[in-house]
mmCIF file of C-alpha atoms and ligand atoms in Angstrom:
data_model
loop_
_atom_site.group_PDB
_atom_site.id
_atom_site.type_symbol
_atom_site.label_atom_id
_atom_site.label_comp_id
_atom_site.label_asym_id
_atom_site.label_seq_id
_atom_site.Cartn_x
_atom_site.Cartn_y
_atom_site.Cartn_z
ATOM 1 C CA MET F 1 -81.817 -13.700 -50.381
ATOM 2 C CA PHE F 2 -80.654 -16.907 -48.686
ATOM 3 C CA LEU F 3 -83.134 -18.169 -46.112
ATOM 4 C CA THR F 4 -81.984 -19.414 -42.732
ATOM 5 C CA GLU F 5 -83.650 -20.355 -39.460
ATOM 6 C CA SER F 6 -83.203 -16.784 -38.201
ATOM 7 C CA ASN F 7 -84.480 -14.811 -41.206
ATOM 8 C CA TYR F 8 -87.157 -17.243 -42.404
ATOM 9 C CA TYR F 9 -90.057 -15.286 -40.877
ATOM 10 C CA SER F 10 -88.525 -11.812 -41.376
ATOM 11 C CA PRO F 11 -90.475 -9.084 -43.213
ATOM 12 C CA GLU F 12 -87.783 -9.113 -45.937
ATOM 13 C CA ALA F 13 -88.216 -12.841 -46.495
ATOM 14 C CA ASN F 14 -91.998 -12.457 -46.616
ATOM 15 C CA LYS F 15 -91.676 -9.737 -49.226
ATOM 16 C CA GLU F 16 -89.298 -11.694 -51.400
ATOM 17 C CA PHE F 17 -90.938 -15.099 -51.041
ATOM 18 C CA LEU F 18 -94.489 -16.345 -51.151
ATOM 19 C CA SER F 19 -95.480 -18.920 -48.519
ATOM 20 C CA VAL F 20 -98.548 -21.077 -48.130
ATOM 21 C CA SER F 21 -99.832 -19.002 -45.206
ATOM 22 C CA GLN F 22 -99.282 -15.780 -47.146
ATOM 23 C CA TYR F 23 -101.116 -17.238 -50.125
ATOM 24 C CA LYS F 24 -103.998 -18.145 -47.816
ATOM 25 C CA ASP F 25 -104.012 -14.573 -46.458
ATOM 26 C CA PHE F 26 -104.598 -13.261 -49.953
ATOM 27 C CA ILE F 27 -106.817 -15.954 -51.405
ATOM 28 C CA GLY F 28 -108.468 -17.488 -48.351
ATOM 29 C CA THR F 29 -109.478 -20.970 -47.222
ATOM 30 C CA TRP F 30 -112.895 -22.447 -46.448
ATOM 31 C CA ALA F 31 -112.167 -21.506 -42.837
ATOM 32 C CA LYS F 32 -111.220 -17.900 -43.447
ATOM 33 C CA PRO F 33 -111.825 -15.744 -46.512
ATOM 34 C CA GLY F 34 -108.817 -13.943 -47.902
ATOM 35 C CA CYS F 35 -108.440 -10.174 -47.988
ATOM 36 C CA GLU F 36 -105.906 -8.492 -50.233
ATOM 37 C CA ALA F 37 -105.891 -5.314 -48.156
ATOM 38 C CA ARG F 38 -105.246 -7.234 -44.922
ATOM 39 C CA ALA F 39 -102.592 -9.413 -46.531
ATOM 40 C CA MET F 40 -100.725 -6.362 -47.839
ATOM 41 C CA ALA F 41 -101.027 -4.564 -44.489
ATOM 42 C CA LYS F 42 -99.476 -7.606 -42.785
ATOM 43 C CA LEU F 43 -96.588 -7.635 -45.260
ATOM 44 C CA ASN F 44 -96.018 -3.932 -44.674
ATOM 45 C CA GLY F 45 -96.033 -4.347 -40.898
ATOM 46 C CA GLU F 46 -99.197 -2.289 -40.500
ATOM 47 C CA TRP F 47 -101.347 -5.111 -39.191
ATOM 48 C CA GLU F 48 -100.745 -8.062 -36.912
ATOM 49 C CA GLU F 49 -103.047 -11.008 -36.575
ATOM 50 C CA GLU F 50 -104.224 -11.713 -33.045
ATOM 51 C CA VAL F 51 -102.396 -14.692 -31.550
ATOM 52 C CA THR F 52 -104.961 -17.002 -29.972
ATOM 53 C CA THR F 53 -104.391 -19.486 -27.172
ATOM 54 C CA ALA F 54 -105.135 -22.297 -29.650
ATOM 55 C CA MET F 55 -102.310 -21.046 -31.878
ATOM 56 C CA LEU F 56 -99.927 -20.849 -28.922
ATOM 57 C CA VAL F 57 -100.754 -24.381 -27.837
ATOM 58 C CA GLY F 58 -99.918 -25.530 -31.375
ATOM 59 C CA SER F 59 -96.650 -23.579 -31.311
ATOM 60 C CA TYR F 60 -95.764 -25.094 -27.932
ATOM 61 C CA VAL F 61 -96.147 -28.634 -29.302
ATOM 62 C CA ASP F 62 -94.227 -27.651 -32.470
ATOM 63 C CA ALA F 63 -91.424 -26.204 -30.353
ATOM 64 C CA HIS F 64 -91.199 -29.421 -28.347
ATOM 65 C CA PHE F 65 -90.671 -31.542 -31.452
ATOM 66 C CA GLU F 66 -88.284 -28.996 -32.972
ATOM 67 C CA GLY F 67 -86.259 -29.131 -29.770
ATOM 68 C CA THR F 68 -86.701 -25.400 -29.110
ATOM 69 C CA LEU F 69 -89.092 -25.601 -26.168
ATOM 70 C CA ASN F 70 -86.701 -23.923 -23.711
ATOM 71 C CA TRP F 71 -86.345 -20.944 -26.002
ATOM 72 C CA PHE F 72 -90.103 -20.875 -26.488
ATOM 73 C CA ARG F 73 -90.679 -20.836 -22.719
ATOM 74 C CA ILE F 74 -88.442 -17.797 -22.342
ATOM 75 C CA LYS F 75 -90.238 -16.008 -25.161
ATOM 76 C CA HIS F 76 -93.689 -16.759 -23.733
ATOM 77 C CA PRO F 77 -93.801 -16.158 -19.987
ATOM 78 C CA GLU F 78 -97.609 -16.012 -20.294
ATOM 79 C CA PHE F 79 -97.581 -19.821 -20.281
ATOM 80 C CA PHE F 80 -96.852 -19.890 -16.582
ATOM 81 C CA LYS F 81 -98.620 -19.027 -13.365
ATOM 82 C CA LYS F 82 -96.762 -17.042 -10.721
ATOM 83 C CA ASP F 83 -95.613 -20.240 -8.987
ATOM 84 C CA GLY F 84 -93.937 -21.418 -12.217
ATOM 85 C CA GLU F 85 -96.605 -24.038 -12.941
ATOM 86 C CA LEU F 86 -97.933 -24.281 -16.504
ATOM 87 C CA LYS F 87 -101.322 -22.673 -17.053
ATOM 88 C CA LYS F 88 -104.213 -24.998 -17.747
ATOM 89 C CA ASP F 89 -104.324 -24.438 -21.543
ATOM 90 C CA PHE F 90 -100.692 -25.384 -21.801
ATOM 91 C CA GLU F 91 -101.022 -28.378 -19.540
ATOM 92 C CA LYS F 92 -103.120 -29.604 -22.443
ATOM 93 C CA ALA F 93 -100.149 -29.073 -24.741
ATOM 94 C CA GLU F 94 -97.996 -31.212 -22.422
ATOM 95 C CA GLN F 95 -100.704 -33.864 -22.387
ATOM 96 C CA VAL F 96 -100.777 -33.896 -26.203
ATOM 97 C CA ILE F 97 -96.991 -34.249 -26.338
ATOM 98 C CA GLN F 98 -97.034 -37.150 -23.898
ATOM 99 C CA ARG F 99 -99.764 -38.914 -25.876
ATOM 100 C CA ILE F 100 -97.811 -38.525 -29.121
ATOM 101 C CA GLU F 101 -94.638 -39.829 -27.502
ATOM 102 C CA ARG F 102 -96.407 -43.027 -26.465
ATOM 103 C CA ASP F 103 -97.076 -43.887 -30.109
ATOM 104 C CA GLU F 104 -94.267 -45.514 -32.046
ATOM 105 C CA PHE F 105 -95.649 -44.849 -35.532
ATOM 106 C CA PHE F 106 -96.395 -41.185 -34.805
ATOM 107 C CA MET F 107 -92.858 -40.815 -33.475
ATOM 108 C CA LEU F 108 -91.441 -42.514 -36.567
ATOM 109 C CA CYS F 109 -93.288 -39.938 -38.673
ATOM 110 C CA MET F 110 -91.831 -37.135 -36.560
ATOM 111 C CA SER F 111 -88.298 -38.559 -36.684
ATOM 112 C CA GLY F 112 -87.384 -36.991 -40.038
ATOM 113 C CA GLU F 113 -85.177 -33.967 -40.509
ATOM 114 C CA LYS F 114 -86.617 -30.924 -38.705
ATOM 115 C CA GLN F 115 -87.151 -27.451 -40.141
ATOM 116 C CA VAL F 116 -85.813 -28.121 -43.599
ATOM 117 C CA ILE F 117 -86.218 -24.974 -45.697
ATOM 118 C CA PHE F 118 -87.176 -25.375 -49.338
ATOM 119 C CA THR F 119 -87.361 -22.582 -51.899
ATOM 120 C CA ALA F 120 -88.301 -22.749 -55.576
ATOM 121 C CA GLU F 121 -89.995 -20.839 -58.304
ATOM 122 C CA LEU F 122 -93.557 -22.077 -58.771
ATOM 123 C CA PHE F 123 -96.343 -20.536 -60.833
ATOM 124 C CA GLY F 124 -94.304 -17.385 -61.498
ATOM 125 C CA ALA F 125 -93.244 -16.555 -57.927
ATOM 126 C CA MET F 126 -90.468 -17.572 -55.538
ATOM 127 C CA TRP F 127 -91.926 -19.696 -52.731
ATOM 128 C CA LYS F 128 -90.579 -20.781 -49.356
ATOM 129 C CA GLY F 129 -91.643 -23.651 -47.152
ATOM 130 C CA LYS F 130 -90.335 -25.250 -43.966
ATOM 131 C CA THR F 131 -91.068 -28.859 -43.051
ATOM 132 C CA ASP F 132 -91.798 -30.230 -39.582
ATOM 133 C CA SER F 133 -90.327 -33.621 -40.425
ATOM 134 C CA TYR F 134 -88.758 -34.552 -43.762
ATOM 135 C CA HIS F 135 -87.795 -38.084 -44.662
ATOM 136 C CA ASP F 136 -85.469 -37.724 -47.626
ATOM 137 C CA ARG F 137 -85.505 -39.751 -50.811
ATOM 138 C CA LYS F 138 -83.017 -42.316 -49.498
ATOM 139 C CA SER F 139 -85.317 -43.142 -46.610
ATOM 140 C CA PRO F 140 -87.690 -46.110 -47.016
ATOM 141 C CA PHE F 141 -90.316 -43.790 -45.514
ATOM 142 C CA SER F 142 -89.566 -40.939 -47.927
ATOM 143 C CA SER F 143 -92.208 -38.271 -47.205
ATOM 144 C CA ILE F 144 -93.002 -34.812 -45.923
ATOM 145 C CA VAL F 145 -94.783 -34.766 -42.565
ATOM 146 C CA ASP F 146 -96.520 -31.784 -41.013
ATOM 147 C CA LEU F 147 -97.591 -31.739 -37.385
ATOM 148 C CA LYS F 148 -100.982 -30.246 -36.528
ATOM 149 C CA VAL F 149 -102.720 -29.850 -33.203
ATOM 150 C CA VAL F 150 -106.456 -29.419 -33.730
ATOM 151 C CA LYS F 151 -109.541 -29.083 -31.559
ATOM 152 C CA ASN F 152 -111.131 -32.341 -32.670
ATOM 153 C CA LEU F 153 -109.698 -34.705 -35.286
ATOM 154 C CA HIS F 154 -113.124 -35.846 -36.392
ATOM 155 C CA GLU F 155 -114.859 -32.481 -36.539
ATOM 156 C CA ARG F 156 -116.912 -31.877 -39.690
ATOM 157 C CA PHE F 157 -117.127 -28.390 -41.187
ATOM 158 C CA TRP F 158 -120.037 -27.338 -43.382
ATOM 159 C CA VAL F 159 -118.984 -25.624 -46.630
ATOM 160 C CA LYS F 160 -121.931 -23.814 -48.113
ATOM 161 C CA ASP F 161 -120.331 -23.427 -51.553
ATOM 162 C CA LEU F 162 -119.720 -27.164 -51.817
ATOM 163 C CA GLY F 163 -122.976 -28.197 -50.163
ATOM 164 C CA GLN F 164 -121.091 -30.734 -48.074
ATOM 165 C CA TYR F 165 -119.064 -31.296 -44.963
ATOM 166 C CA VAL F 166 -115.276 -31.346 -45.083
ATOM 167 C CA SER F 167 -112.631 -32.458 -42.577
ATOM 168 C CA PHE F 168 -110.177 -30.118 -40.862
ATOM 169 C CA ILE F 169 -107.700 -30.901 -43.665
ATOM 170 C CA GLU F 170 -109.738 -29.204 -46.397
ATOM 171 C CA TRP F 171 -111.217 -26.615 -44.029
ATOM 172 C CA TRP F 172 -107.805 -25.155 -43.179
ATOM 173 C CA GLY F 173 -106.349 -25.681 -46.677
ATOM 174 C CA TYR F 174 -103.803 -28.317 -45.643
ATOM 175 C CA ASP F 175 -104.322 -30.066 -48.998
ATOM 176 C CA LEU F 176 -102.924 -26.938 -50.637
ATOM 177 C CA GLN F 177 -100.016 -26.898 -48.183
ATOM 178 C CA GLY F 178 -99.232 -30.523 -49.065
ATOM 179 C CA ALA F 179 -99.393 -29.774 -52.781
ATOM 180 C CA ILE F 180 -96.975 -26.843 -52.497
ATOM 181 C CA TYR F 181 -94.542 -28.671 -50.196
ATOM 182 C CA GLN F 182 -94.470 -31.579 -52.650
ATOM 183 C CA LEU F 183 -93.634 -29.202 -55.496
ATOM 184 C CA LEU F 184 -90.928 -27.412 -53.476
ATOM 185 C CA GLU F 185 -89.285 -30.722 -52.619
ATOM 186 C CA GLN F 186 -89.614 -31.992 -56.188
ATOM 187 C CA ALA F 187 -88.115 -28.783 -57.604
ATOM 188 C CA LYS F 188 -84.954 -29.560 -55.636
ATOM 189 C CA PHE F 189 -84.643 -33.308 -56.158
ATOM 190 C CA GLY F 190 -86.667 -34.073 -59.312
ATOM 191 C CA GLY F 191 -88.435 -37.394 -59.791
ATOM 192 C CA ASP F 192 -91.899 -38.222 -58.500
ATOM 193 C CA LYS F 193 -93.648 -36.267 -55.778
ATOM 194 C CA VAL F 194 -93.150 -37.717 -52.287
ATOM 195 C CA PRO F 195 -96.196 -38.445 -50.091
ATOM 196 C CA PHE F 196 -97.436 -35.750 -47.725
ATOM 197 C CA TYR F 197 -98.719 -36.732 -44.297
ATOM 198 C CA ILE F 198 -100.455 -34.755 -41.595
ATOM 199 C CA ALA F 199 -99.512 -36.077 -38.168
ATOM 200 C CA ALA F 200 -102.356 -34.770 -36.066
ATOM 201 C CA ALA F 201 -103.337 -34.736 -32.422
ATOM 202 C CA ASP F 202 -106.434 -33.205 -30.892
ATOM 203 C CA LYS F 203 -107.297 -31.374 -27.697
ATOM 204 C CA GLN F 204 -110.353 -33.360 -26.645
ATOM 205 C CA LYS F 205 -110.599 -34.549 -23.042
ATOM 206 C CA VAL F 206 -108.737 -37.688 -24.094
ATOM 207 C CA THR F 207 -106.370 -36.792 -26.931
ATOM 208 C CA ASP F 208 -106.882 -38.649 -30.194
ATOM 209 C CA ILE F 209 -104.020 -39.028 -32.675
ATOM 210 C CA ASP F 210 -103.728 -40.066 -36.315
ATOM 211 C CA VAL F 211 -101.371 -39.797 -39.243
ATOM 212 C CA ILE F 212 -103.344 -38.874 -42.332
ATOM 213 C CA GLY F 213 -102.064 -39.576 -45.839
ATOM 214 C CA LEU F 214 -103.480 -36.921 -48.150
ATOM 215 C CA ARG F 215 -104.844 -38.234 -51.432
ATOM 216 C CA GLN F 216 -102.771 -37.106 -54.423
ATOM 217 C CA GLY F 217 -105.945 -36.196 -56.324
ATOM 218 C CA ASP F 218 -107.082 -33.857 -53.539
ATOM 219 C CA MET F 219 -103.719 -32.133 -53.441
ATOM 220 C CA ASP F 220 -103.679 -31.774 -57.236
ATOM 221 C CA ASN F 221 -107.184 -30.300 -57.081
ATOM 222 C CA ALA F 222 -106.081 -27.755 -54.496
ATOM 223 C CA LEU F 223 -103.785 -26.292 -57.148
ATOM 224 C CA VAL F 224 -106.588 -25.525 -59.595
ATOM 225 C CA GLY F 225 -106.624 -21.806 -60.352
ATOM 226 C CA ILE F 226 -103.377 -21.140 -58.499
ATOM 227 C CA GLU F 227 -101.575 -19.671 -61.505
ATOM 228 C CA GLY F 228 -103.984 -16.742 -61.857
ATOM 229 C CA ASN F 229 -104.007 -16.200 -58.089
ATOM 230 C CA VAL F 230 -100.210 -16.088 -57.889
ATOM 231 C CA LYS F 231 -100.043 -13.655 -60.813
ATOM 232 C CA ARG F 232 -102.406 -11.341 -58.943
ATOM 233 C CA ILE F 233 -100.403 -11.663 -55.690
ATOM 234 C CA VAL F 234 -97.129 -10.917 -57.475
ATOM 235 C CA GLU F 235 -98.666 -7.755 -58.963
ATOM 236 C CA LEU F 236 -100.023 -6.717 -55.568
ATOM 237 C CA LYS F 237 -96.686 -7.285 -53.837
ATOM 238 C CA ALA F 238 -94.921 -5.292 -56.554
ATOM 239 C CA GLY F 239 -97.362 -2.413 -56.002
ATOM 240 C CA LEU F 240 -98.617 -2.607 -59.592
ATOM 241 C CA VAL F 241 -102.268 -2.944 -58.576
ATOM 242 C CA GLU F 242 -104.319 -1.697 -55.623
ATOM 243 C CA PRO F 243 -105.413 -4.308 -53.055
ATOM 244 C CA VAL F 244 -109.157 -4.885 -52.783
ATOM 245 C CA ARG F 245 -110.719 -4.540 -49.321
ATOM 246 C CA CYS F 246 -113.109 -7.320 -48.270
ATOM 247 C CA GLU F 247 -114.895 -4.930 -45.852
ATOM 248 C CA LYS F 248 -115.633 -7.896 -43.561
ATOM 249 C CA CYS F 249 -112.399 -8.823 -41.805
ATOM 250 C CA ASP F 250 -111.027 -7.249 -38.621
ATOM 251 C CA TYR F 251 -108.489 -5.222 -40.570
ATOM 252 C CA CYS F 252 -111.162 -3.758 -42.856
ATOM 253 C CA LYS F 253 -113.404 -2.975 -39.881
ATOM 254 C CA PHE F 254 -110.548 -1.294 -38.054
ATOM 255 C CA THR F 255 -109.555 0.882 -41.023
ATOM 256 C CA LYS F 256 -113.021 1.539 -42.425
ATOM 257 C CA LYS F 257 -113.860 5.155 -43.289
ATOM 258 C CA LEU F 258 -117.494 6.189 -43.537
ATOM 259 C CA THR F 259 -118.555 8.480 -46.351
ATOM 260 C CA ALA F 260 -122.336 8.094 -46.508
ATOM 261 C CA PRO F 261 -125.221 6.334 -44.742
ATOM 262 C CA ILE F 262 -126.091 2.779 -45.793
ATOM 263 C CA SER F 263 -129.596 1.339 -46.153
ATOM 264 C CA THR F 264 -131.148 -1.003 -43.586
ATOM 265 C CA ASP F 265 -130.976 -4.148 -45.742
ATOM 266 C CA MET F 266 -127.251 -3.708 -46.310
ATOM 267 C CA LEU F 267 -126.767 -4.607 -42.641
ATOM 268 C CA ILE F 268 -127.815 -8.210 -43.158
ATOM 269 C CA GLU F 269 -126.483 -8.708 -46.680
ATOM 270 C CA VAL F 270 -125.012 -12.178 -47.137
HETATM 271 ZN ZN1 ZN Z 301 -110.635 -7.267 -45.256
#
């Protein structure tokens, strides 16, 4: 299957290719545990994740920099009040865009090629990835840049398993995204990996912006254990093994079937 702008997100493409977000659905991030049953239900069109306002605000800013904002506005009439004015949440998106556009370096980062689709075989599966801004190998600024709109750039997230705080980068698994995008790009052009940057803006009262260069060591670390995980995902997608239910996520709650009473302490099991 040849991926284009119009079939990139299609169910067929998601079945044939693994993506970073799909991988996270199966395996999880610090922010959100994975669930094989939910991930498979999404692939089969039996479950749709709720689209939050925060996600829409991010998509609005993405669409602006992709140059598809007009199309996005038609697709999402919920952005507007009856008088045609933008709703408050999306005024924020406009504010973020205007702040970004005032910064020369941020704009330089965003000036690469938009929506470049990469595919390659990695760890025993075909992967797909699409860049927000790609500066090719001839460019003096050769890099892959991903745009993120977050609540607060400096927010710290407590990870119990690590016994430490992490930034939004590790929390949402963007180090893994960087690692995979580097490999996809390298599979096509060879040579060394190109740097991966997160160009980020936040939604605080006064928007803060930064371009964050991910450390190569952190991205390499994010790939630890990926081979076994991909093998499992490939088997699940091929229907060779049964997906395990996490029994905690919304999908598992929605599809749960009771067979017997539970004991009191099971209610507060951690
Ligand atoms: Zn689940």
